[in-house]
Coordinates of C-alpha atoms in Angstrom, one line a residue:
M206 CA 8.0 -5.3 8.6
K207 CA 10.6 -6.1 5.9
T208 CA 10.3 -5.4 2.2
T209 CA 10.2 -8.6 0.2
K210 CA 10.4 -9.4 -3.5
K211 CA 6.7 -10.1 -3.6
H212 CA 6.0 -6.8 -2.0
I213 CA 8.1 -4.9 -4.5
I214 CA 6.4 -6.7 -7.4
A215 CA 3.0 -6.2 -6.0
F216 CA 3.7 -2.5 -5.5
T217 CA 5.1 -2.1 -9.0
I218 CA 2.1 -3.6 -10.7
S219 CA -0.5 -2.0 -8.5
L220 CA -0.7 1.5 -9.9
M221 CA -3.2 1.8 -12.8
M222 CA -6.9 2.7 -13.0
M223 CA -9.6 4.8 -14.7
N224 CA -12.4 7.0 -13.5
S225 CA -15.6 8.5 -14.7
L226 CA -16.5 12.2 -14.5
D227 CA -17.7 13.4 -11.1
A228 CA -21.0 15.4 -10.6
Q229 CA -19.3 18.6 -11.7
G230 CA -18.0 17.1 -15.0
N231 CA -14.5 16.8 -13.7
D232 CA -12.5 13.6 -14.0
R233 CA -11.7 13.5 -10.4
T234 CA -12.2 10.7 -7.9
F235 CA -13.9 13.1 -5.5
V236 CA -16.4 15.9 -5.7
V237 CA -14.9 19.4 -5.5
S238 CA -16.2 21.5 -2.6
D239 CA -18.3 24.5 -3.6
K240 CA -16.2 26.5 -1.1
V241 CA -13.1 26.5 -3.3
T242 CA -12.0 27.7 -6.8
V243 CA -9.9 25.3 -8.9
E244 CA -7.7 26.5 -11.7
S245 CA -5.9 24.2 -14.2
V246 CA -2.4 25.6 -14.6
R247 CA 0.8 24.8 -16.6
Y248 CA 4.4 25.7 -16.0
K249 CA 7.9 24.3 -16.7
N250 CA 10.4 22.7 -14.4
R251 CA 14.1 23.4 -14.9
F252 CA 14.4 20.5 -17.4
G253 CA 11.9 22.2 -19.6
I254 CA 9.1 19.7 -18.9
T255 CA 5.6 21.2 -18.7
I256 CA 4.0 20.3 -15.4
A257 CA 0.2 20.1 -15.2
A258 CA -1.3 21.1 -11.9
D259 CA -4.5 22.1 -10.2
L260 CA -4.4 25.3 -8.1
Y261 CA -7.0 25.5 -5.3
Y262 CA -8.0 28.5 -3.1
I263 CA -11.0 29.4 -1.1
K264 CA -13.7 31.5 -2.8
G265 CA -13.6 35.1 -1.8
M266 CA -10.0 35.0 -0.9
D267 CA -8.3 38.4 -0.6
K268 CA -5.8 38.5 -3.4
S269 CA -4.3 41.8 -2.3
V270 CA -2.3 40.1 0.5
G271 CA 0.0 37.1 0.7
H272 CA -1.3 33.7 1.9
P273 CA 0.4 30.5 3.1
A274 CA 0.8 27.9 0.3
L275 CA 1.3 24.2 0.0
V276 CA 2.7 22.0 -2.7
I277 CA 1.1 18.5 -2.7
G278 CA 2.6 15.5 -4.5
T279 CA 0.7 12.4 -5.6
P280 CA 1.0 8.8 -4.4
Y281 CA 3.6 7.0 -6.4
G282 CA 2.0 6.4 -9.8
G283 CA -1.1 8.5 -9.0
V284 CA -2.4 11.7 -10.5
K285 CA -3.6 15.1 -9.2
E286 CA -7.2 14.1 -9.6
Q287 CA -7.0 11.5 -6.8
G288 CA -5.6 11.8 -3.2
A289 CA -3.4 14.8 -3.8
G290 CA -6.5 16.7 -5.0
I291 CA -8.4 15.8 -1.9
Y292 CA -5.6 17.2 0.3
A293 CA -5.4 20.3 -1.9
M294 CA -9.1 20.9 -1.8
T295 CA -9.5 20.4 1.9
L296 CA -6.6 22.5 3.0
A297 CA -7.7 25.2 0.6
E298 CA -11.0 25.3 2.5
R299 CA -8.8 26.1 5.5
G300 CA -7.2 29.1 4.0
F301 CA -4.1 27.7 2.2
V302 CA -3.3 28.3 -1.5
T303 CA -2.6 24.7 -2.6
L304 CA -1.1 23.1 -5.7
A305 CA -1.6 19.4 -6.6
F306 CA 0.6 18.4 -9.6
D307 CA 1.3 15.5 -11.9
E308 CA 4.9 14.4 -11.9
S309 CA 6.9 14.7 -15.1
F310 CA 6.3 12.0 -17.7
N311 CA 3.0 11.1 -16.0
G312 CA -0.6 12.3 -15.9
E313 CA -1.2 15.4 -17.9
S314 CA 2.4 16.6 -17.5
S315 CA 4.7 16.4 -20.6
G316 CA 7.9 14.4 -21.0
E317 CA 8.9 11.5 -23.2
P318 CA 8.9 8.6 -23.1
R319 CA 5.8 8.3 -21.0
H320 CA 5.7 6.9 -17.5
V321 CA 9.3 7.2 -16.8
S322 CA 10.0 7.3 -13.0
S323 CA 13.0 9.5 -12.1
P324 CA 13.9 10.4 -8.6
D325 CA 16.0 13.4 -9.7
I326 CA 13.2 14.9 -11.8
F327 CA 10.4 14.0 -9.4
V328 CA 12.3 15.9 -6.7
E329 CA 12.8 18.8 -9.1
D330 CA 9.0 18.8 -9.7
F331 CA 8.5 19.9 -6.0
S332 CA 10.9 22.8 -6.4
A333 CA 9.3 23.8 -9.8
A334 CA 5.9 24.0 -8.0
V335 CA 7.5 26.3 -5.4
D336 CA 8.8 28.4 -8.4
F337 CA 5.2 28.7 -9.7
L338 CA 3.6 29.5 -6.3
G339 CA 6.2 32.1 -5.5
M340 CA 5.3 34.1 -8.5
L341 CA 1.6 34.4 -7.5
P342 CA 1.0 37.9 -6.0
Y343 CA -1.3 36.4 -3.4
V344 CA 1.2 33.8 -2.1
D345 CA 3.7 34.7 0.7
R346 CA 7.0 33.4 -0.6
N347 CA 8.2 32.9 3.0
R348 CA 5.2 30.7 3.9
I349 CA 5.4 27.7 1.5
G350 CA 5.3 24.1 2.7
A351 CA 5.1 20.7 1.0
I352 CA 3.1 17.5 1.5
G353 CA 4.2 14.2 0.0
I354 CA 1.8 11.2 -0.1
C355 CA 3.2 7.7 -0.4
G356 CA 6.3 7.8 -2.8
S357 CA 6.1 11.6 -3.1
G358 CA 6.8 11.8 0.6
G359 CA 10.4 10.8 -0.1
F360 CA 10.6 13.3 -3.0
A361 CA 9.2 16.1 -0.8
I362 CA 11.8 15.6 1.9
T363 CA 14.6 15.3 -0.6
A364 CA 13.5 18.5 -2.3
A365 CA 13.5 20.3 1.1
Q366 CA 17.1 19.1 1.8
T367 CA 18.4 21.7 -0.7
D368 CA 15.4 24.0 -1.4
K369 CA 15.2 26.2 1.7
R370 CA 12.2 27.9 0.3
I371 CA 10.2 24.9 1.6
K372 CA 9.7 25.9 5.2
A373 CA 7.9 22.8 6.5
V374 CA 7.3 19.3 5.2
A375 CA 4.6 16.7 6.0
T376 CA 4.4 13.2 4.6
A377 CA 1.5 10.7 4.7
S378 CA 2.0 7.0 4.3
M379 CA 5.5 7.7 3.0
Y380 CA 7.3 5.2 0.8
D381 CA 11.1 5.4 0.3
M382 CA 11.4 4.3 -3.4
S383 CA 15.2 4.2 -3.3
R384 CA 14.9 1.7 -0.5
V385 CA 12.3 -0.3 -2.3
N386 CA 14.6 -0.5 -5.4
H387 CA 17.9 -0.9 -3.8
Y388 CA 18.7 0.2 -0.3
G389 CA 16.5 -2.5 1.3
W390 CA 17.5 -5.2 -1.1
E391 CA 19.2 -7.1 1.7
D392 CA 15.7 -7.7 3.1
S393 CA 14.3 -9.2 0.0
M394 CA 17.0 -11.0 -2.1
T395 CA 20.4 -12.5 -2.0
E396 CA 23.5 -10.8 -3.3
K397 CA 23.5 -13.1 -6.3
E398 CA 19.8 -12.3 -7.0
Y399 CA 20.6 -8.6 -6.8
D400 CA 23.5 -8.9 -9.2
E401 CA 21.2 -10.8 -11.6
M402 CA 18.7 -8.0 -11.4
L403 CA 21.3 -5.5 -12.3
D404 CA 22.4 -7.7 -15.2
R405 CA 18.9 -7.9 -16.5
L406 CA 18.2 -4.2 -16.2
S407 CA 21.5 -3.3 -17.8
L408 CA 20.8 -5.6 -20.8
Q409 CA 17.3 -4.2 -21.1
R410 CA 18.8 -0.8 -22.0
W411 CA 20.1 -2.4 -25.3
E412 CA 16.7 -3.9 -25.8
D413 CA 15.0 -0.6 -25.4
F414 CA 17.5 1.2 -27.6
G415 CA 17.0 -1.4 -30.4
N416 CA 13.3 -1.3 -30.1
G417 CA 13.1 2.4 -30.2
E418 CA 10.8 2.4 -27.1
P419 CA 11.1 1.2 -23.5
E420 CA 9.8 -1.9 -21.9
Y421 CA 7.2 -1.3 -19.2
N422 CA 6.4 -3.1 -16.0
P423 CA 3.0 -4.6 -15.8
S424 CA 0.0 -2.3 -15.4
F425 CA -3.6 -2.7 -14.3
P426 CA -6.1 -3.5 -17.0
L427 CA -7.7 -0.5 -18.7
E428 CA -11.2 -1.4 -17.6
T429 CA -12.2 -0.9 -14.0
A430 CA -11.9 -4.1 -12.0
T431 CA -14.7 -5.4 -9.9
E432 CA -12.8 -7.7 -7.6
I433 CA -9.3 -8.3 -6.2
P434 CA -7.4 -11.2 -7.8
D435 CA -6.7 -14.1 -5.5
S436 CA -3.1 -14.2 -6.7
L437 CA -2.2 -10.9 -5.0
D438 CA -0.7 -10.8 -1.5
T439 CA -2.0 -8.5 1.2
I440 CA 0.0 -5.5 0.1
G441 CA -0.8 -6.0 -3.6
S442 CA -4.5 -6.4 -2.7
E443 CA -4.5 -3.1 -0.8
F444 CA -3.2 -1.2 -3.8
W445 CA -5.5 -3.0 -6.1
E446 CA -8.4 -1.9 -3.9
Y447 CA -7.6 1.7 -4.4
Y448 CA -6.2 1.9 -7.9
A449 CA -8.0 -0.8 -9.8
L450 CA -11.5 -0.7 -8.2
E451 CA -14.0 2.1 -8.4
R452 CA -12.7 3.6 -5.1
G453 CA -9.8 5.5 -6.8
H454 CA -9.3 4.3 -10.4
H455 CA -8.4 7.0 -13.0
P456 CA -7.3 6.6 -16.6
R457 CA -4.1 8.6 -16.3
A458 CA -2.8 6.9 -13.2
R459 CA -1.7 3.8 -15.0
G460 CA 1.5 2.9 -13.1
G461 CA 3.6 0.4 -15.0
F462 CA 6.7 2.6 -15.1
T463 CA 9.5 1.8 -17.5
T464 CA 11.4 -1.2 -16.4
T465 CA 14.8 0.6 -16.4
S466 CA 13.4 3.3 -14.1
A467 CA 14.6 1.2 -11.3
L468 CA 18.2 1.9 -12.2
S469 CA 17.8 5.6 -11.4
F470 CA 16.6 4.8 -7.9
I471 CA 19.4 2.4 -7.3
N472 CA 21.8 5.2 -7.9
F473 CA 19.8 7.9 -6.0
P474 CA 19.5 7.5 -2.3
L475 CA 16.5 9.6 -1.4
M476 CA 16.6 11.4 2.0
A477 CA 20.3 10.7 2.4
Y478 CA 20.7 14.1 4.1
I479 CA 17.4 14.2 5.8
E480 CA 19.0 15.7 8.9
T481 CA 19.8 18.8 7.0
V482 CA 16.1 19.8 6.7
S483 CA 16.4 21.0 10.3
P484 CA 15.6 23.5 11.7
R485 CA 12.7 23.3 9.4
P486 CA 10.1 20.8 10.8
I487 CA 9.0 17.4 9.4
L488 CA 5.7 15.8 10.2
F489 CA 5.4 12.1 9.5
I490 CA 1.8 10.7 9.4
I491 CA 1.3 7.0 9.3
G492 CA -1.6 4.6 9.7
E493 CA -1.6 2.3 12.7
N494 CA -2.1 -0.7 10.5
A495 CA -0.1 0.6 7.5
H496 CA 2.3 -2.0 5.9
S497 CA 4.5 1.0 5.0
R498 CA 4.8 2.5 8.5
Y499 CA 8.5 1.4 8.9
F500 CA 9.6 3.8 6.1
S501 CA 8.4 6.8 8.2
E502 CA 9.5 5.3 11.5
D503 CA 13.1 4.8 10.2
A504 CA 13.1 8.3 8.6
Y505 CA 11.9 9.8 11.8
E506 CA 14.8 8.3 13.7
R507 CA 17.3 9.7 11.2
A508 CA 15.7 13.2 11.0
S509 CA 16.8 16.0 13.3
E510 CA 14.5 18.0 15.4
P511 CA 12.0 19.5 15.1
K512 CA 10.1 16.4 14.0
E513 CA 7.0 14.5 14.8
L514 CA 5.6 11.1 14.1
Y515 CA 1.8 11.0 14.1
V516 CA -0.1 7.7 14.1
V517 CA -3.7 7.5 12.8
P518 CA -5.6 4.8 14.7
G519 CA -6.9 2.0 12.6
A520 CA -5.7 3.4 9.3
R521 CA -4.0 1.3 6.6
H522 CA -1.6 2.7 4.0
I523 CA -4.2 3.6 1.3
D524 CA -6.6 5.0 3.9
L525 CA -4.5 8.2 4.1
Y526 CA -5.0 8.7 0.3
D527 CA -8.7 9.4 0.4
R528 CA -10.4 8.6 3.7
T529 CA -11.3 12.1 4.8
D530 CA -12.6 10.7 8.1
M531 CA -9.1 9.3 8.8
I532 CA -6.8 11.9 7.3
P533 CA -5.8 14.2 10.2
F534 CA -6.5 17.5 8.4
D535 CA -6.8 19.3 11.8
K536 CA -3.3 18.2 12.6
L537 CA -2.0 19.2 9.1
E538 CA -3.7 22.6 9.4
M539 CA -2.1 23.2 12.9
F540 CA 1.3 22.0 11.8
F541 CA 1.5 24.3 8.8
M542 CA -0.2 27.3 10.5
Q543 CA 2.4 27.1 13.3
N544 CA 5.4 26.6 11.0
L545 CA 4.5 28.9 8.1
K546 CA 4.6 32.1 10.1

């Protein structure tokens, strides 16, 4: 499947929602298991931005010894209280120390202006999470892995290209945001249209400077939606289902990044050196019916061994965000237990 202009637009505007408190009084889109402890933590990345994260570990864990740990990134535009938290909680139940974090400029993390999307800084956020985990006395520094969901899959792999402290990487429903913004433009627009886009974004920088604040791409309405607009295509409707409807809506996962954020991705080819992750392993998890599966399939072809492409029967892209009956947690547990030795 090829990325089209409609797909890019639908993806861009499909990342905002809100959520009520769960049964435990937490503003998560899921109920936290009574088997795990959750701690709200804060730490800085190398740019001085304060990262907000949730640390999960199983109750009764022996803190006198080191345990394997996992850094878990959110879907693009999402927050730690959604899918990343589900992964963190479930894998904590299975013995991992896990950290789900909000990307810089988003969620509860700091950074101004708000809702900037930066590939360089988002990649750094994964390494900053490794910094934090490696300082915990009950984490084995030699047994740290990373999971990236949707857009953070590309950030996780890119972080691992240079950060050898990340010993294994798994992605779920990966999106390559550089390809969406530039490297797949041949699939979606003419060269003239591409040049016009660059002209428009370049001029927008003057507009932003003059206004003293950035322009934002469209976001979802603040109120929870009850139905999917007829104007959306299949991909846009799928994101709306998760982010705008009750299924996954959350007030801090607003999407609508700054318009000029696209320029950073155009200049930043994520996963350009994916083959250098080897000999550390990469696991690509995709849904059988996911519109995004070609991102992982292409990345799998470029990656060096050891690598694996795992297909979840019947799953769409968003199903690997929160469908615990579809997310292959047994596979993830086995992958990381085998490779975080």
